[in-house]
Short mmCIF file of C-alpha atoms in Angstrom, two decimals:
data_model
loop_
_atom_site.label_atom_id
_atom_site.label_comp_id
_atom_site.label_asym_id
_atom_site.label_seq_id
_atom_site.Cartn_x
_atom_site.Cartn_y
_atom_site.Cartn_z
CA MET A 1016 101.00 106.48 109.06
CA ALA A 1017 102.22 108.46 106.05
CA THR A 1018 101.60 111.78 104.35
CA GLY A 1019 99.70 109.90 101.65
CA SER A 1020 98.40 106.41 100.91
CA GLY A 1021 100.42 103.70 99.23
CA VAL A 1022 103.79 102.01 99.57
CA VAL A 1023 106.37 103.38 102.01
CA ASN A 1024 109.98 102.59 101.10
CA LEU A 1025 111.96 102.32 104.31
CA TYR A 1026 115.66 103.15 104.55
CA PRO A 1027 117.99 101.38 103.97
CA ALA A 1028 115.84 98.28 103.31
CA LEU A 1029 112.29 96.89 103.50
CA LYS A 1030 109.00 98.43 102.44
CA MET A 1031 105.50 98.47 103.84
CA GLN A 1032 101.95 99.60 103.23
CA ALA A 1033 100.86 102.69 105.15
CA GLU A 1034 97.99 101.86 107.48
CA THR A 1035 96.52 105.34 107.34
CA THR A 1036 97.27 108.88 106.22
CA MET A 1037 97.64 112.06 108.24
CA ALA A 1038 94.36 113.40 106.82
CA GLU A 1039 92.52 110.19 107.76
CA PHE A 1040 94.03 110.27 111.23
CA ASP A 1041 92.87 113.86 111.75
CA GLN A 1042 89.33 112.90 110.80
CA THR A 1043 89.30 109.97 113.23
CA TYR A 1044 91.17 111.73 116.06
CA PRO A 1045 90.47 115.47 115.80
CA GLN A 1046 91.72 115.87 119.37
CA GLY A 1047 95.17 114.75 118.21
CA ALA A 1048 97.60 111.99 119.10
CA ASP A 1049 99.04 111.23 122.52
CA TYR A 1050 102.44 110.33 121.05
CA VAL A 1051 103.92 110.94 117.61
CA ILE A 1052 107.08 109.06 116.64
CA VAL A 1053 108.98 110.58 113.71
CA PRO A 1054 111.64 108.42 112.00
CA ALA A 1055 114.34 109.55 109.58
CA LEU A 1056 112.72 110.77 106.35
CA HIS A 1057 114.07 111.83 102.98
CA ASN A 1058 112.09 115.08 102.64
CA VAL A 1059 112.40 116.60 106.10
CA GLN A 1060 111.23 120.01 104.86
CA ALA A 1061 107.91 118.84 103.41
CA ALA A 1062 105.40 121.48 104.47
CA VAL A 1063 102.55 118.98 104.99
CA LEU A 1064 104.74 116.96 107.34
CA GLN A 1065 106.07 119.91 109.33
CA ASN A 1066 102.62 121.47 109.67
CA TRP A 1067 101.08 118.22 110.87
CA VAL A 1068 103.79 117.53 113.47
CA ARG A 1069 103.61 121.13 114.66
CA ALA A 1070 99.80 120.88 114.95
CA GLN A 1071 100.03 117.65 116.95
CA ALA A 1072 102.48 119.27 119.36
CA ALA A 1073 100.09 122.23 119.74
CA LYS A 1074 97.31 119.78 120.66
CA GLY A 1075 99.47 118.38 123.45
CA ALA A 1076 101.12 115.35 121.86
CA THR A 1077 104.53 114.12 122.97
CA ILE A 1078 106.73 114.26 119.86
CA VAL A 1079 109.59 111.75 119.52
CA GLY A 1080 112.29 112.28 116.86
CA ILE A 1081 114.23 109.08 116.17
CA CYS A 1082 117.70 109.46 114.61
CA ASP A 1083 117.45 111.92 111.67
CA GLY A 1084 113.75 112.33 112.40
CA VAL A 1085 115.17 115.10 114.62
CA TRP A 1086 115.53 117.20 111.43
CA VAL A 1087 111.73 117.24 111.05
CA LEU A 1088 111.28 118.49 114.61
CA ALA A 1089 113.94 121.15 114.09
CA HIS A 1090 112.42 122.42 110.82
CA ALA A 1091 108.99 122.46 112.47
CA GLY A 1092 110.37 124.84 115.11
CA LEU A 1093 109.84 122.41 117.97
CA LEU A 1094 113.46 122.48 119.15
CA GLU A 1095 113.80 126.23 119.59
CA GLN A 1096 115.39 127.00 122.97
CA ARG A 1097 115.29 123.29 123.86
CA ARG A 1098 117.92 120.69 124.63
CA ALA A 1099 118.20 117.92 122.03
CA VAL A 1100 120.39 115.11 120.70
CA GLY A 1101 120.81 113.79 117.17
CA PHE A 1102 122.56 111.29 114.91
CA TRP A 1103 126.35 111.78 115.17
CA TYR A 1104 126.74 112.20 111.41
CA SER A 1105 124.27 115.13 111.41
CA MET A 1106 125.26 116.91 114.61
CA ASP A 1107 127.60 119.49 113.07
CA SER A 1108 125.00 120.42 110.43
CA LEU A 1109 122.23 120.56 113.01
CA GLN A 1110 124.28 122.88 115.20
CA LYS A 1111 124.98 125.23 112.28
CA GLN A 1112 121.41 125.35 110.98
CA PHE A 1113 119.67 125.49 114.36
CA PRO A 1114 121.89 127.52 116.72
CA ASN A 1115 118.99 128.27 119.07
CA THR A 1116 118.84 124.62 120.09
CA ILE A 1117 121.17 123.33 122.81
CA TRP A 1118 122.72 120.25 121.20
CA VAL A 1119 123.80 117.72 123.80
CA ARG A 1120 126.47 115.01 123.55
CA ASN A 1121 126.85 111.74 125.46
CA GLN A 1122 123.14 110.94 125.76
CA ARG A 1123 121.34 108.35 123.62
CA TYR A 1124 117.99 110.02 124.11
CA LEU A 1125 116.80 113.16 125.81
CA ALA A 1126 113.43 114.54 126.87
CA ASP A 1127 112.84 118.28 127.13
CA GLY A 1128 109.24 118.67 128.16
CA LYS A 1129 107.09 116.84 125.62
CA ILE A 1130 109.82 116.77 122.98
CA ILE A 1131 112.05 113.68 122.88
CA THR A 1132 115.05 113.23 120.59
CA THR A 1133 117.48 110.36 120.08
CA THR A 1134 120.88 109.64 118.55
CA GLY A 1135 121.29 107.01 115.78
CA VAL A 1136 118.70 104.41 114.83
CA THR A 1137 119.72 101.87 117.50
CA ALA A 1138 118.71 104.39 120.17
CA SER A 1139 115.11 103.66 119.16
CA LEU A 1140 114.82 100.64 121.45
CA PRO A 1141 116.15 102.20 124.70
CA ALA A 1142 114.19 105.38 123.96
CA SER A 1143 111.03 103.31 123.42
CA LEU A 1144 111.57 101.50 126.70
CA ALA A 1145 112.02 104.83 128.49
CA LEU A 1146 108.72 105.90 126.95
CA VAL A 1147 107.07 102.70 128.22
CA ALA A 1148 108.49 103.43 131.68
CA SER A 1149 106.95 106.90 131.64
CA ILE A 1150 103.56 105.48 130.62
CA ALA A 1151 103.36 102.17 132.49
CA GLY A 1152 106.17 102.29 135.06
CA HIS A 1153 109.70 100.92 135.33
CA GLU A 1154 108.57 97.41 136.27
CA ARG A 1155 106.69 97.00 132.98
CA ALA A 1156 109.54 98.58 131.02
CA THR A 1157 112.09 96.23 132.62
CA ALA A 1158 109.92 93.21 131.85
CA LEU A 1159 109.62 94.34 128.24
CA ALA A 1160 113.38 94.93 128.06
CA ASN A 1161 113.93 91.33 129.16
CA GLU A 1162 111.50 90.10 126.49
CA LEU A 1163 113.34 92.06 123.83
CA GLY A 1164 116.80 90.99 125.02
CA ILE A 1165 117.98 94.39 126.27
CA LYS A 1166 120.12 94.66 129.41
CA ASP A 1167 119.17 98.23 130.23
CA TYR A 1168 117.65 101.32 128.65
CA LEU A 1169 119.84 103.98 130.23
CA SER A 1170 120.40 107.19 128.30
CA THR A 1171 124.17 107.26 128.92
CA HIS A 1172 126.19 107.26 125.71
CA ASP A 1173 129.78 107.75 124.58
CA SER A 1174 129.38 110.10 121.63
CA GLN A 1175 133.12 110.39 121.05
CA GLN A 1176 133.44 106.86 119.65
CA PHE A 1177 131.16 107.71 116.72
CA LYS A 1178 132.84 109.69 113.95
CA MET A 1179 133.93 109.32 110.34
CA SER A 1180 137.52 108.09 110.34
CA LEU A 1181 139.97 107.63 107.49
CA ALA A 1182 139.60 103.89 108.04
CA HIS A 1183 135.83 104.18 107.49
CA VAL A 1184 136.29 106.19 104.29
CA THR A 1185 138.80 103.64 103.00
CA THR A 1186 136.44 100.77 103.83
CA ILE A 1187 133.50 102.44 102.07
CA ALA A 1188 135.58 103.05 98.94
CA ALA A 1189 137.04 99.54 98.90
CA ASN A 1190 133.68 97.84 99.46
CA TRP A 1191 131.85 99.98 96.92
CA LEU A 1192 134.46 99.36 94.24
CA ARG A 1193 134.24 95.59 94.71
CA PHE A 1194 131.10 95.60 92.55
CA TRP A 1195 131.80 92.08 91.30
CA SER A 1196 131.42 90.72 94.83
CA HIS A 1197 128.31 92.65 95.92
CA GLU A 1198 125.76 90.29 97.40
CA GLU A 1199 122.04 89.94 97.97
CA ILE A 1200 120.89 88.95 101.46
CA SER A 1201 117.62 87.08 100.85
CA LEU A 1202 115.07 87.08 103.65
CA PRO A 1203 111.66 85.38 103.66
CA LEU A 1204 108.52 87.22 104.75
CA SER A 1205 105.75 85.23 106.42
CA ALA A 1206 102.81 86.12 108.64
CA GLY A 1207 103.87 86.86 112.21
CA ILE A 1208 107.51 87.57 111.36
CA ASN A 1209 109.48 89.24 114.12
CA ASP A 1210 109.56 92.74 112.66
CA ILE A 1211 112.00 94.21 115.20
CA ALA A 1212 114.57 91.49 114.53
CA LEU A 1213 113.95 91.73 110.79
CA ALA A 1214 114.41 95.52 110.76
CA LEU A 1215 117.65 95.50 112.77
CA TYR A 1216 119.14 92.64 110.76
CA ALA A 1217 118.17 94.15 107.41
CA ASP A 1218 119.41 97.59 108.44
CA ALA A 1219 122.85 96.29 109.40
CA TRP A 1220 123.39 94.19 106.25
CA SER A 1221 122.27 97.09 104.05
CA ARG A 1222 125.03 99.38 105.35
CA THR A 1223 128.07 97.33 104.37
CA TYR A 1224 128.44 98.89 100.90
CA ARG A 1225 128.74 95.29 99.69
CA SER A 1226 125.30 93.81 100.33
CA GLN A 1227 121.63 94.66 100.08
CA VAL A 1228 118.65 92.92 101.64
CA LYS A 1229 115.85 91.64 99.43
CA THR A 1230 112.67 90.11 100.84
CA TYR A 1231 110.62 87.31 99.30
CA ALA A 1232 107.13 85.89 99.79
CA SER A 1233 104.73 83.56 97.97
CA SER A 1234 102.93 86.56 96.42
CA MET A 1235 103.22 90.34 96.28
CA GLN A 1236 100.42 90.70 98.81
CA VAL A 1237 100.83 92.37 102.21
CA VAL A 1238 102.44 90.21 104.92
CA LYS A 1239 101.37 91.14 108.44
CA SER A 1240 104.21 91.13 110.95
CA ARG A 1241 104.16 90.07 114.60
CA TYR A 1242 103.33 93.59 115.76
CA GLY A 1243 100.93 94.48 112.95
CA LEU A 1244 103.10 96.16 110.31
CA GLN A 1245 101.92 95.58 106.75
CA LEU A 1246 105.16 94.51 105.07
CA LEU A 1247 105.52 94.16 101.31
CA PRO A 1248 107.97 91.72 99.66
CA ASP A 1249 110.46 92.82 97.02
CA ALA A 1250 109.87 89.72 94.91
CA VAL A 1251 108.05 86.39 94.69
CA ALA A 1252 109.68 83.00 95.24
CA ASP A 1253 108.26 79.51 94.81
CA ALA A 1254 107.48 77.27 97.77
CA ALA A 1255 110.71 75.27 97.64
CA VAL A 1256 112.90 78.39 97.62
CA LEU A 1257 110.89 79.99 100.43
CA ASP A 1258 111.11 76.82 102.54
CA LYS A 1259 114.90 76.83 102.10
CA MET A 1260 115.07 80.51 103.11
CA LYS A 1261 112.90 79.89 106.17
CA THR A 1262 115.11 76.99 107.23
CA GLU A 1263 118.25 79.11 106.88
CA GLN A 1264 116.68 82.11 108.63
CA ASN A 1265 114.54 80.30 111.22
CA TRP A 1266 116.30 82.28 113.97
CA LEU A 1267 114.13 85.28 112.91
CA THR A 1268 111.22 83.62 114.71
CA ASP A 1269 113.00 82.59 117.90
CA ILE A 1270 115.67 85.19 118.67
CA ALA A 1271 115.16 87.93 121.25
CA PRO A 1272 114.57 90.85 118.85
CA ALA A 1273 117.30 93.19 120.11
CA LEU A 1274 119.94 90.48 119.63
CA ALA A 1275 119.43 90.52 115.86
CA ILE A 1276 121.85 93.40 115.45
CA ASP A 1277 124.57 91.53 117.35
CA LYS A 1278 123.98 88.50 115.14
CA ALA A 1279 124.21 90.66 112.01
CA LEU A 1280 127.41 92.36 113.14
CA GLN A 1281 129.04 89.03 114.00
CA GLU A 1282 128.14 87.64 110.57
CA ILE A 1283 129.31 90.83 108.81
CA GLY A 1284 132.64 90.64 110.64
CA LYS A 1285 133.15 87.03 109.57
CA THR A 1286 132.07 87.72 105.98
CA TYR A 1287 133.65 91.10 105.19
CA GLY A 1288 136.09 91.67 108.05
CA LEU A 1289 136.26 93.75 111.20
CA ALA A 1290 136.66 97.06 109.34
CA THR A 1291 133.24 96.65 107.69
CA ARG A 1292 131.72 95.52 110.97
CA ALA A 1293 133.09 98.67 112.65
CA LEU A 1294 131.73 100.82 109.81
CA VAL A 1295 128.22 99.37 110.16
CA SER A 1296 128.11 99.72 113.96
CA THR A 1297 129.30 103.33 113.61
CA PHE A 1298 126.59 104.23 111.08
CA MET A 1299 123.97 102.61 113.28
CA GLU A 1300 125.48 104.40 116.29
CA TYR A 1301 125.60 101.12 118.14
CA PRO A 1302 128.02 100.99 121.11
CA GLN A 1303 130.66 98.27 120.77
#
């Protein structure tokens, strides 16, 4: 769902077609949502967005802020006098701008009543599993964790290992300045693609400061993913090129989704070195 219809450009890679708008949702479900999941967004202070999230909370929805989606919840006033967590890179700014919120360290996700917040983007999977446990029980959540390739979905987290170091700054500068060696990571889109694996893999490769993911399909039409997302390719490729891409990236169909980030980090380490791998895992707030 989006504030308006049309293409949604995801960060740092991929794009999709919004299935519905907030106005359309309100017409169909005037009683409101049961759960609202808010990802990181560029314009966190958009009035239409804040008002809608605030209205859903007033109707009784559980509101989940993933990574920097926490900014939206904070600006909407939903974190006043509550305990919350956030992306490590934003925590100092969040504490300064919202002093009436109790900002907590060393937890990947945290629920305070019907408001749930998480740390970096990779906290989305354990937080989602915790949500499944609250809805359908721990047995179902554990079964789903096994399907996804996750060992556990505990909230424990070592926040101290995530910070901007001199080594990270040096790596960013060095990688960015190597413009002659910047690369495109080409990924094929086809119906039923494993969208969780695709998202994690694309996210990691797009944070190296040396590579960017670009998706291809046989046309510019919507490609429906395994779990129903309406993905849009960046460009068109002919059948022979697509077949070659699918052969090279056939693991996207078979891998346990959560393992895609480990695969990406291993490949990044081999391609660009351990310093870049450490940088990527830090920005994704992924425990190593």
